[in-house]
Amino acid sequence: MMPETVLDTPLLWGLVALQIAMGGFDVIVHHELTERLAWKANAGRELRLHAWRNVFYAVLFAVFAFTAPTGWLAIALLVVLAIEIVITLIDFVEEDMTRKLPATERVLHTLLAINYGAILALIGPQIIQWAGQPTGLFWVDYGWGSVVLMVGSVGVAVFAARDFHTSQRSARLTPQNITGVADLLGRVGRKSVLVTGGTGFVGSALVAALVKAGHDVTVLTRDPSRVGHLATPVRIVCRLEDIPVDQHFDAIVNLAGTPVAGWLWTPSYRRRILASRLRGIAGIRRLVARLWYKPAVIIGASAVGAYGARDDEMLTEADRMGPRTSFSARSCRAVERAMAGLGAATGTRVVTLRIGLVLGRDGGLLGRMLPAFDLGLGGPIGSGRQWMSWIALADLVRLIAFAITSKDLSGVVNATAPHPVRNAEFARALGQALGRPAIVPLPALPLRVVLGAFAEELLLTGQRVLPLKAEAAGFRFQHRDLEAALADTLGAAGVARVASGQRAASDPAAGLRVSGS
């Protein structure tokens, strides 16, 4: 005889549907997009915990969708519920130990726990009642409730498989191999370097490389809670005013500023982008003015957006900047003028790097593209013909080190690899490196409608930029070709085919580069 059930209630199905919706949001928005756990080397244990929890969720949803277990089967179900709760508690501890959870994720976890508690309060007594009956498995049909549970079961099963796969991949992900910094700086002795923006994507990689090479590093950050991931030993300061006048810096590297791609380009956010950079440069100017020992060089960050949208034109440092109607060009012009004024006022050599798309797993545009491409949902943006001038994170760090020691290098310097590619080629190469198709296009019209100038200047147009000054000064890129750079960036995730010989022979810009570089 089928046991009496009280599970078919609107309140329960509402709570279950809410739990599935909140859980899906947490996985997609936080785990995949915001935190990018699939590409963090230290996330293996957390991903395995997620995978096993999803396995138990899949079993629970599938069982409850169409069956009513009794006797020992109901007891087994209670054991599964208990194991799932233990895994969740362990996962909470693991998350607190390995990463700083965003506020939205903490709030959502709290809501999930409360909602799950309400669900258990409703189904717990029923399962206990089933456990006291003779062992059996009875088929039930809750209509749309059964459908919701089966959809949830399939969904969490898919993510369980993905989490198992990415947890294995994370074990193979090692920090990007940034070599050569010790060689570039070692021959001139130990350096003392101040890095502003040292907790960011590029800054933290630079700090790690400098520390590993044995140099003395001071990091300026306005948020001390973000320094936990930095290499040690480093000195932390929260204000430039806290630096004593007798502090000796050989170099200052200014990477601070509101992220250009951090939000929609509303008028207030554009003002914030520019003001943060100019304020940082002004602060360094005041610092250098009061220091007893002036730094030998100050290195700042601009961007290839300084050239504006230029179609197929090959661009070097000698080419004109973009029009004032372009926010990218206008803001870069203001930053570069401020850096030049800083050099003139302090008598210090200044290098301003026009940085392209930086290839790194942990940030930048590539970091934002990885989740979609990793799920097989990536492809060309707009026409796919716009140029993308890129640089491997390791080469950018090495170029900064090179600029510290190269006394003849000054002014604006293009920080891009020698072989820019079109967006369609970039998408194809990224898909191949991940072993995924890259055929899902992202049309231009909705991007223009939703993102406006942000999409137009950062996604739908580009620049074909060449590093003429860096190579003329003797800098050697470790990653000249996109395939090799992606292979190094993505670790063991994919196998890239390197065709540097053929590319160099067919590159129309080869005549602009220094022979043998």
Coordinates of C-alpha atoms in Angstrom, one line a residue:
M1 CA 0.0 0.0 0.0
M2 CA 1.4 3.4 -1.0
P3 CA 2.3 5.5 2.1
E4 CA 0.4 8.6 3.0
T5 CA 2.3 11.7 1.8
V6 CA 2.1 15.4 2.7
L7 CA 4.8 16.5 0.2
D8 CA 2.3 17.7 -2.4
T9 CA 1.8 21.2 -1.0
P10 CA 2.1 24.6 -2.7
L11 CA 4.4 25.9 0.1
L12 CA 6.9 23.1 -0.3
W13 CA 7.0 23.4 -4.1
G14 CA 7.5 27.1 -3.8
L15 CA 10.4 26.7 -1.5
V16 CA 11.9 23.9 -3.7
A17 CA 11.6 26.1 -6.8
L18 CA 13.2 29.0 -4.9
Q19 CA 16.0 26.8 -3.7
I20 CA 16.8 25.6 -7.2
A21 CA 16.6 29.2 -8.6
M22 CA 18.9 30.6 -5.9
G23 CA 21.3 27.7 -6.2
G24 CA 21.5 28.1 -10.0
F25 CA 22.1 31.8 -9.6
D26 CA 24.9 31.1 -7.1
V27 CA 26.6 28.7 -9.4
I28 CA 26.4 30.7 -12.6
V29 CA 26.9 34.2 -11.3
H30 CA 29.3 33.6 -8.4
H31 CA 31.1 30.4 -9.1
E32 CA 31.4 30.7 -12.9
L33 CA 31.4 34.4 -13.7
T34 CA 32.4 36.5 -10.7
E35 CA 34.8 34.2 -8.8
R36 CA 35.8 32.0 -11.9
L37 CA 36.5 29.1 -9.6
A38 CA 37.0 26.8 -12.6
W39 CA 40.3 28.7 -13.3
K40 CA 41.7 29.0 -9.9
A41 CA 44.6 26.7 -8.9
N42 CA 43.6 26.7 -5.2
A43 CA 39.9 25.9 -5.8
G44 CA 40.3 22.2 -6.4
R45 CA 39.0 21.1 -3.0
E46 CA 36.1 23.5 -3.1
L47 CA 35.1 22.3 -6.6
R48 CA 35.2 18.7 -5.4
L49 CA 32.9 19.6 -2.5
H50 CA 30.5 21.3 -4.9
A51 CA 30.6 18.3 -7.1
W52 CA 29.8 15.8 -4.4
R53 CA 27.1 18.1 -3.0
N54 CA 25.5 18.3 -6.4
V55 CA 25.6 14.5 -6.8
F56 CA 23.6 14.2 -3.6
Y57 CA 21.2 17.0 -4.7
A58 CA 20.7 15.2 -8.0
V59 CA 19.8 11.9 -6.2
L60 CA 17.5 13.7 -3.7
F61 CA 15.6 15.6 -6.4
A62 CA 15.3 12.5 -8.6
V63 CA 14.0 10.3 -5.8
F64 CA 11.5 12.9 -4.5
A65 CA 10.3 13.7 -8.1
F66 CA 8.5 10.4 -8.7
T67 CA 8.9 8.1 -5.7
A68 CA 8.0 7.7 -2.0
P69 CA 10.6 5.4 -0.3
T70 CA 9.8 3.6 2.9
G71 CA 11.6 1.5 5.5
W72 CA 15.4 1.2 5.0
L73 CA 15.1 3.2 1.8
A74 CA 13.8 6.1 3.7
I75 CA 16.6 5.7 6.3
A76 CA 19.1 5.8 3.5
L77 CA 17.5 9.0 2.3
L78 CA 18.0 10.5 5.7
V79 CA 21.6 9.5 5.6
V80 CA 22.0 11.2 2.2
L81 CA 20.4 14.4 3.6
A82 CA 22.8 14.3 6.6
I83 CA 25.9 13.8 4.4
E84 CA 24.8 16.7 2.2
I85 CA 24.5 19.0 5.2
V86 CA 28.0 17.9 6.4
I87 CA 29.4 18.6 3.0
T88 CA 27.8 22.1 3.0
L89 CA 29.3 22.9 6.4
I90 CA 32.8 21.8 5.2
D91 CA 32.3 23.8 2.1
F92 CA 31.6 26.9 4.1
V93 CA 34.9 26.4 6.0
E94 CA 36.8 25.8 2.8
E95 CA 35.5 28.9 1.2
D96 CA 36.5 31.1 4.2
M97 CA 40.0 29.6 4.1
T98 CA 40.7 30.0 0.4
R99 CA 39.0 33.1 -0.8
K100 CA 37.2 36.3 0.2
L101 CA 33.5 35.8 -0.6
P102 CA 31.7 38.8 -2.2
A103 CA 28.9 40.2 -0.1
T104 CA 26.3 39.0 -2.5
E105 CA 27.5 35.4 -2.2
R106 CA 27.5 35.6 1.6
V107 CA 23.9 36.9 1.7
L108 CA 22.8 34.3 -0.9
H109 CA 24.4 31.5 1.1
T110 CA 22.5 32.7 4.2
L111 CA 19.2 32.7 2.3
L112 CA 19.9 29.3 0.9
A113 CA 20.5 27.9 4.4
I114 CA 17.3 29.4 5.7
N115 CA 15.2 28.2 2.8
Y116 CA 16.8 24.7 3.0
G117 CA 16.0 24.6 6.7
A118 CA 12.4 25.4 5.9
I119 CA 12.3 22.6 3.3
L120 CA 13.8 20.1 5.8
A121 CA 11.2 21.2 8.4
L122 CA 8.4 20.2 6.0
I123 CA 9.8 17.0 4.6
G124 CA 11.8 15.7 7.6
P125 CA 8.8 14.4 9.6
Q126 CA 7.4 12.8 6.5
I127 CA 10.6 10.9 5.8
I128 CA 10.8 9.8 9.5
Q129 CA 7.3 8.5 9.2
W130 CA 8.2 6.6 6.0
A131 CA 11.2 5.1 7.8
G132 CA 8.9 3.4 10.3
Q133 CA 7.0 1.5 7.5
P134 CA 7.9 -1.7 5.7
T135 CA 10.6 -1.2 3.1
G136 CA 9.3 -0.3 -0.3
L137 CA 9.5 2.1 -3.2
F138 CA 6.2 3.6 -4.4
W139 CA 5.7 5.7 -7.6
V140 CA 4.0 9.1 -7.1
D141 CA 3.2 12.0 -9.5
Y142 CA 3.2 15.6 -8.2
G143 CA 2.5 17.1 -11.6
W144 CA 4.5 20.2 -12.1
G145 CA 6.3 19.6 -8.8
S146 CA 7.8 16.4 -10.3
V147 CA 8.8 18.3 -13.4
V148 CA 10.6 21.0 -11.3
L149 CA 12.4 18.4 -9.3
M150 CA 13.6 16.5 -12.4
V151 CA 14.8 19.7 -14.1
G152 CA 16.7 20.5 -10.9
S153 CA 18.1 17.0 -10.8
V154 CA 19.4 17.1 -14.4
G155 CA 20.8 20.6 -13.8
V156 CA 22.8 19.8 -10.7
A157 CA 24.0 16.6 -12.3
V158 CA 25.5 18.5 -15.2
F159 CA 27.2 20.9 -12.9
A160 CA 28.5 18.0 -10.7
A161 CA 30.2 16.6 -13.8
R162 CA 31.6 20.0 -14.7
D163 CA 32.9 20.6 -11.1
F164 CA 34.6 17.1 -11.1
H165 CA 36.3 18.0 -14.4
T166 CA 37.4 21.5 -13.3
S167 CA 38.6 20.2 -9.9
Q168 CA 41.0 17.9 -11.8
R169 CA 42.0 20.7 -14.1
S170 CA 42.7 23.0 -11.2
A171 CA 45.3 20.6 -9.9
R172 CA 47.2 21.1 -13.2
L173 CA 47.0 24.9 -13.1
T174 CA 50.2 26.4 -11.9
P175 CA 50.9 30.1 -11.5
Q176 CA 51.9 31.6 -14.9
N177 CA 55.6 31.2 -15.5
I178 CA 57.0 34.7 -15.3
T179 CA 60.7 34.1 -16.0
G180 CA 63.4 36.5 -16.9
V181 CA 62.7 39.2 -14.3
A182 CA 65.7 38.2 -12.2
D183 CA 67.9 38.3 -15.3
L184 CA 66.6 41.7 -16.3
L185 CA 67.1 43.2 -12.8
G186 CA 69.7 41.0 -11.3
R187 CA 72.6 42.5 -13.2
V188 CA 72.0 45.9 -11.6
G189 CA 71.7 44.8 -8.0
R190 CA 68.7 44.7 -5.6
K191 CA 66.1 47.3 -6.4
S192 CA 63.6 49.0 -4.2
V193 CA 60.3 49.4 -6.0
L194 CA 57.0 51.1 -5.0
V195 CA 54.0 49.6 -6.8
T196 CA 50.6 51.4 -6.7
G197 CA 47.7 49.2 -7.6
G198 CA 49.8 46.2 -6.5
T199 CA 46.8 44.1 -5.4
G200 CA 45.3 44.1 -8.9
F201 CA 45.5 41.7 -11.7
V202 CA 48.8 43.0 -13.2
G203 CA 50.1 44.5 -10.0
S204 CA 50.0 41.3 -8.0
A205 CA 51.8 39.4 -10.8
L206 CA 54.5 42.1 -10.9
V207 CA 54.9 42.1 -7.1
A208 CA 55.3 38.3 -7.1
A209 CA 57.9 38.4 -9.8
L210 CA 59.9 41.2 -8.1
V211 CA 59.8 39.4 -4.7
K212 CA 60.8 36.2 -6.3
A213 CA 63.8 37.9 -7.9
G214 CA 64.9 39.2 -4.5
H215 CA 63.9 42.9 -4.7
D216 CA 62.5 45.1 -2.0
V217 CA 58.8 45.8 -2.8
T218 CA 56.4 48.3 -1.2
V219 CA 52.7 48.1 -2.2
L220 CA 50.3 51.0 -1.9
T221 CA 46.7 49.8 -1.4
R222 CA 43.7 51.6 0.1
D223 CA 42.1 48.3 1.0
P224 CA 44.4 46.3 3.3
S225 CA 42.0 43.3 3.3
R226 CA 43.1 42.6 -0.3
V227 CA 46.8 42.0 0.4
G228 CA 46.3 38.4 1.5
H229 CA 47.1 36.9 -1.9
L230 CA 50.3 38.9 -2.4
A231 CA 53.7 37.3 -2.4
T232 CA 55.8 38.0 0.7
P233 CA 57.8 39.7 2.0
V234 CA 56.3 43.1 1.0
R235 CA 55.8 46.3 2.8
I236 CA 52.2 47.6 2.8
V237 CA 51.3 51.3 2.9
C238 CA 47.7 52.7 2.8
R239 CA 48.6 56.3 1.9
L240 CA 51.5 57.9 0.1
E241 CA 51.7 60.4 2.9
D242 CA 52.7 57.6 5.3
I243 CA 56.0 57.0 3.4
P244 CA 58.9 58.7 5.2
V245 CA 61.0 61.4 3.4
D246 CA 64.1 59.3 3.7
Q247 CA 62.6 56.3 1.9
H248 CA 64.7 55.4 -1.1
F249 CA 62.9 54.0 -4.2
D250 CA 64.8 53.1 -7.3
A251 CA 61.5 52.9 -9.3
I252 CA 57.8 53.7 -8.9
V253 CA 55.3 51.6 -10.9
N254 CA 51.9 53.2 -11.0
L255 CA 49.1 50.7 -11.9
A256 CA 46.4 52.2 -9.7
G257 CA 43.0 53.3 -11.1
T258 CA 39.4 52.3 -11.4
P259 CA 39.0 49.4 -13.9
V260 CA 38.0 50.6 -17.4
A261 CA 35.9 47.5 -17.9
G262 CA 34.6 47.3 -14.4
W263 CA 31.2 48.9 -15.1
L264 CA 29.0 50.5 -17.7
W265 CA 30.4 53.8 -19.0
T266 CA 27.9 56.1 -17.4
P267 CA 29.0 59.7 -17.2
S268 CA 29.8 59.3 -13.5
Y269 CA 31.8 56.1 -14.0
R270 CA 33.8 57.7 -16.8
R271 CA 34.6 60.6 -14.5
R272 CA 35.7 58.1 -11.9
I273 CA 38.0 56.3 -14.3
L274 CA 39.8 59.4 -15.3
A275 CA 39.8 61.1 -11.9
S276 CA 41.3 58.0 -10.2
R277 CA 44.2 58.0 -12.6
L278 CA 45.0 61.7 -12.5
R279 CA 44.6 61.7 -8.7
G280 CA 47.2 58.8 -8.5
I281 CA 49.7 60.6 -10.7
A282 CA 49.3 63.8 -8.7
G283 CA 49.9 61.9 -5.5
I284 CA 53.1 60.4 -6.9
R285 CA 54.2 63.9 -7.9
R286 CA 53.8 65.1 -4.4
L287 CA 55.6 62.1 -3.0
V288 CA 58.6 62.5 -5.3
A289 CA 58.8 66.2 -4.5
R290 CA 59.2 65.6 -0.8
L291 CA 61.5 62.5 -1.0
W292 CA 65.2 63.1 -0.3
Y293 CA 66.1 60.5 -2.8
K294 CA 64.4 60.7 -6.2
P295 CA 63.5 57.5 -8.1
A296 CA 65.4 56.8 -11.3
V297 CA 62.3 56.0 -13.2
I298 CA 58.5 56.2 -12.9
I299 CA 56.4 53.8 -15.0
G300 CA 52.7 54.4 -15.6
A301 CA 49.9 52.7 -17.5
S302 CA 47.9 54.0 -20.5
A303 CA 46.2 51.8 -23.1
V304 CA 46.1 51.0 -26.8
G305 CA 42.7 52.8 -26.8
A306 CA 44.8 56.0 -27.1
Y307 CA 44.9 55.4 -30.9
G308 CA 41.1 55.2 -31.2
A309 CA 39.4 53.0 -33.8
R310 CA 41.8 52.7 -36.7
D311 CA 40.7 49.7 -38.8
D312 CA 43.6 48.0 -40.5
E313 CA 46.2 50.7 -40.0
M314 CA 49.5 49.4 -38.4
L315 CA 50.2 51.7 -35.4
T316 CA 53.5 52.5 -33.7
E317 CA 54.3 55.1 -31.0
A318 CA 54.9 57.7 -33.7
D319 CA 51.3 57.6 -34.9
R320 CA 48.8 60.2 -33.9
M321 CA 46.3 59.6 -31.0
G322 CA 42.6 59.1 -31.5
P323 CA 39.9 61.8 -31.7
R324 CA 38.6 63.6 -28.6
T325 CA 35.2 62.1 -29.3
S326 CA 36.6 58.7 -28.2
F327 CA 36.5 58.4 -24.4
S328 CA 39.4 55.9 -24.5
A329 CA 41.6 58.2 -26.6
R330 CA 40.6 61.2 -24.5
S331 CA 41.3 59.6 -21.2
C332 CA 44.6 58.1 -22.4
R333 CA 45.7 61.5 -23.7
A334 CA 45.0 63.1 -20.3
V335 CA 46.9 60.3 -18.5
E336 CA 49.9 60.5 -20.8
R337 CA 50.1 64.3 -20.5
A338 CA 50.0 64.0 -16.7
M339 CA 52.8 61.4 -16.8
A340 CA 54.9 63.7 -19.1
G341 CA 54.3 66.6 -16.7
L342 CA 55.3 64.4 -13.8
G343 CA 58.6 63.7 -15.5
A344 CA 59.2 67.4 -16.3
A345 CA 58.4 68.5 -12.8
T346 CA 60.6 66.0 -11.0
G347 CA 63.4 65.5 -13.5
T348 CA 62.7 61.7 -13.5
R349 CA 62.7 59.4 -16.5
V350 CA 59.1 58.5 -17.2
V351 CA 57.8 55.5 -19.2
T352 CA 54.1 55.3 -20.1
L353 CA 53.0 51.9 -21.3
R354 CA 50.1 51.7 -23.8
I355 CA 48.9 48.3 -22.7
G356 CA 46.8 46.0 -24.9
L357 CA 44.6 43.0 -23.9
V358 CA 46.5 41.2 -21.2
L359 CA 46.3 37.5 -21.3
G360 CA 45.8 36.1 -17.8
R361 CA 43.4 33.6 -16.2
D362 CA 42.7 35.7 -13.2
G363 CA 41.6 39.0 -14.7
G364 CA 41.3 41.3 -17.6
L365 CA 39.2 40.7 -20.7
L366 CA 40.4 37.2 -21.1
G367 CA 39.3 36.3 -17.6
R368 CA 35.8 37.6 -18.4
M369 CA 35.7 35.6 -21.7
L370 CA 36.9 32.3 -20.2
P371 CA 33.6 31.1 -18.6
A372 CA 31.6 31.4 -21.8
F373 CA 34.3 29.9 -24.0
D374 CA 34.9 27.1 -21.4
L375 CA 31.2 26.2 -21.6
G376 CA 31.3 26.1 -25.4
L377 CA 29.3 29.4 -25.7
G378 CA 32.1 31.7 -27.1
G379 CA 32.6 33.0 -30.5
P380 CA 33.4 36.2 -32.5
I381 CA 32.1 39.5 -31.3
G382 CA 30.3 41.6 -33.9
S383 CA 31.9 41.3 -37.3
G384 CA 35.0 39.5 -35.8
R385 CA 37.2 41.7 -38.1
Q386 CA 38.3 44.2 -35.4
W387 CA 42.0 43.9 -34.4
M388 CA 43.0 42.8 -30.9
S389 CA 46.4 43.8 -29.7
W390 CA 47.3 41.5 -26.9
I391 CA 50.3 40.8 -24.6
A392 CA 50.9 37.8 -22.3
L393 CA 50.9 38.8 -18.6
A394 CA 54.4 37.4 -18.2
D395 CA 55.7 39.6 -21.0
L396 CA 54.0 42.7 -19.6
V397 CA 55.7 42.0 -16.2
R398 CA 59.0 41.5 -18.0
L399 CA 58.5 44.7 -20.0
I400 CA 58.0 46.7 -16.8
A401 CA 61.2 45.2 -15.4
F402 CA 63.0 46.0 -18.7
A403 CA 61.8 49.6 -18.5
I404 CA 63.1 49.9 -14.9
T405 CA 66.7 49.1 -16.1
S406 CA 66.7 50.5 -19.7
K407 CA 67.9 54.0 -19.2
D408 CA 67.4 54.9 -22.8
L409 CA 63.7 53.9 -22.8
S410 CA 61.3 56.8 -22.1
G411 CA 58.0 58.3 -23.1
V412 CA 55.2 56.3 -24.6
V413 CA 55.9 52.6 -25.2
N414 CA 53.5 50.1 -26.8
A415 CA 53.0 47.1 -24.5
T416 CA 51.6 44.7 -27.0
A417 CA 52.9 41.5 -28.6
P418 CA 54.3 41.7 -32.2
H419 CA 51.4 39.8 -33.7
P420 CA 48.0 41.4 -33.2
V421 CA 45.1 39.3 -34.5
R422 CA 41.5 39.8 -35.6
N423 CA 38.8 39.0 -33.1
A424 CA 37.6 36.0 -35.1
E425 CA 41.1 34.5 -35.0
F426 CA 41.4 35.2 -31.3
A427 CA 38.1 33.4 -30.6
R428 CA 39.1 30.5 -32.8
A429 CA 42.5 30.2 -31.0
L430 CA 40.9 30.4 -27.6
G431 CA 38.4 27.7 -28.5
Q432 CA 41.1 25.4 -29.7
A433 CA 43.2 26.0 -26.6
L434 CA 40.2 25.0 -24.5
G435 CA 39.2 22.1 -26.7
R436 CA 35.8 23.8 -27.2
P437 CA 33.9 25.1 -30.3
A438 CA 33.9 28.8 -30.6
I439 CA 31.1 29.4 -33.0
V440 CA 28.4 31.2 -31.0
P441 CA 28.6 34.8 -32.3
L442 CA 27.8 37.8 -30.1
P443 CA 26.0 40.3 -32.4
A444 CA 26.9 43.9 -32.4
L445 CA 23.4 45.4 -32.2
P446 CA 22.4 44.2 -28.7
L447 CA 25.9 45.1 -27.5
R448 CA 25.5 48.7 -28.8
V449 CA 22.0 48.9 -27.3
V450 CA 22.9 47.6 -23.9
L451 CA 26.5 48.8 -23.4
G452 CA 26.7 51.8 -25.7
A453 CA 30.2 53.4 -26.0
F454 CA 31.7 50.7 -23.8
A455 CA 30.9 48.1 -26.4
E456 CA 31.8 50.3 -29.4
E457 CA 35.2 51.2 -28.1
L458 CA 36.3 48.1 -26.2
L459 CA 34.5 45.2 -28.0
L460 CA 33.5 46.2 -31.6
T461 CA 36.5 48.2 -32.7
G462 CA 40.2 47.8 -32.1
Q463 CA 43.7 48.7 -33.0
R464 CA 46.5 47.0 -34.8
V465 CA 49.4 48.0 -32.5
L466 CA 53.1 47.1 -32.9
P467 CA 55.8 47.3 -30.1
L468 CA 58.3 49.2 -32.2
K469 CA 60.1 51.1 -29.3
A470 CA 60.3 48.1 -27.0
E471 CA 61.9 45.9 -29.6
A472 CA 64.2 48.6 -30.9
A473 CA 65.4 49.0 -27.3
G474 CA 66.3 45.3 -27.2
F475 CA 63.3 43.8 -25.4
R476 CA 62.6 40.2 -26.4
F477 CA 59.1 38.8 -26.2
Q478 CA 58.8 35.3 -24.8
H479 CA 55.3 35.0 -26.4
R480 CA 55.2 36.4 -29.8
D481 CA 52.3 34.3 -31.1
L482 CA 48.8 33.9 -29.7
E483 CA 48.7 30.1 -29.7
A484 CA 51.8 29.8 -27.5
A485 CA 50.7 32.6 -25.2
L486 CA 47.3 30.9 -24.7
A487 CA 48.9 27.6 -24.0
D488 CA 51.1 29.1 -21.3
T489 CA 48.2 31.1 -19.9
L490 CA 45.8 28.2 -19.7
G491 CA 48.3 25.8 -18.3
A492 CA 47.6 22.2 -19.3
A493 CA 44.0 22.9 -20.3
G494 CA 44.7 22.6 -24.0
V495 CA 47.4 22.0 -26.6
A496 CA 48.4 24.8 -28.8
R497 CA 50.0 24.5 -32.2
V498 CA 52.9 27.0 -32.4
A499 CA 53.6 28.2 -35.9
S500 CA 55.9 31.2 -35.2
G501 CA 58.2 30.5 -38.1
Q502 CA 55.3 30.6 -40.6
R503 CA 53.7 33.6 -38.9
A504 CA 57.0 35.6 -38.9
A505 CA 57.5 34.8 -42.6
S506 CA 54.0 36.0 -43.6
D507 CA 53.6 38.9 -41.2
P508 CA 53.2 42.1 -43.2
A509 CA 54.5 44.2 -40.3
A510 CA 57.8 42.3 -40.1
G511 CA 59.6 45.2 -41.8
L512 CA 58.7 47.5 -39.0
R513 CA 60.5 45.4 -36.4
V514 CA 64.1 45.3 -35.5
S515 CA 66.0 42.4 -37.2
G516 CA 66.7 39.5 -34.9
S517 CA 64.3 40.6 -32.1

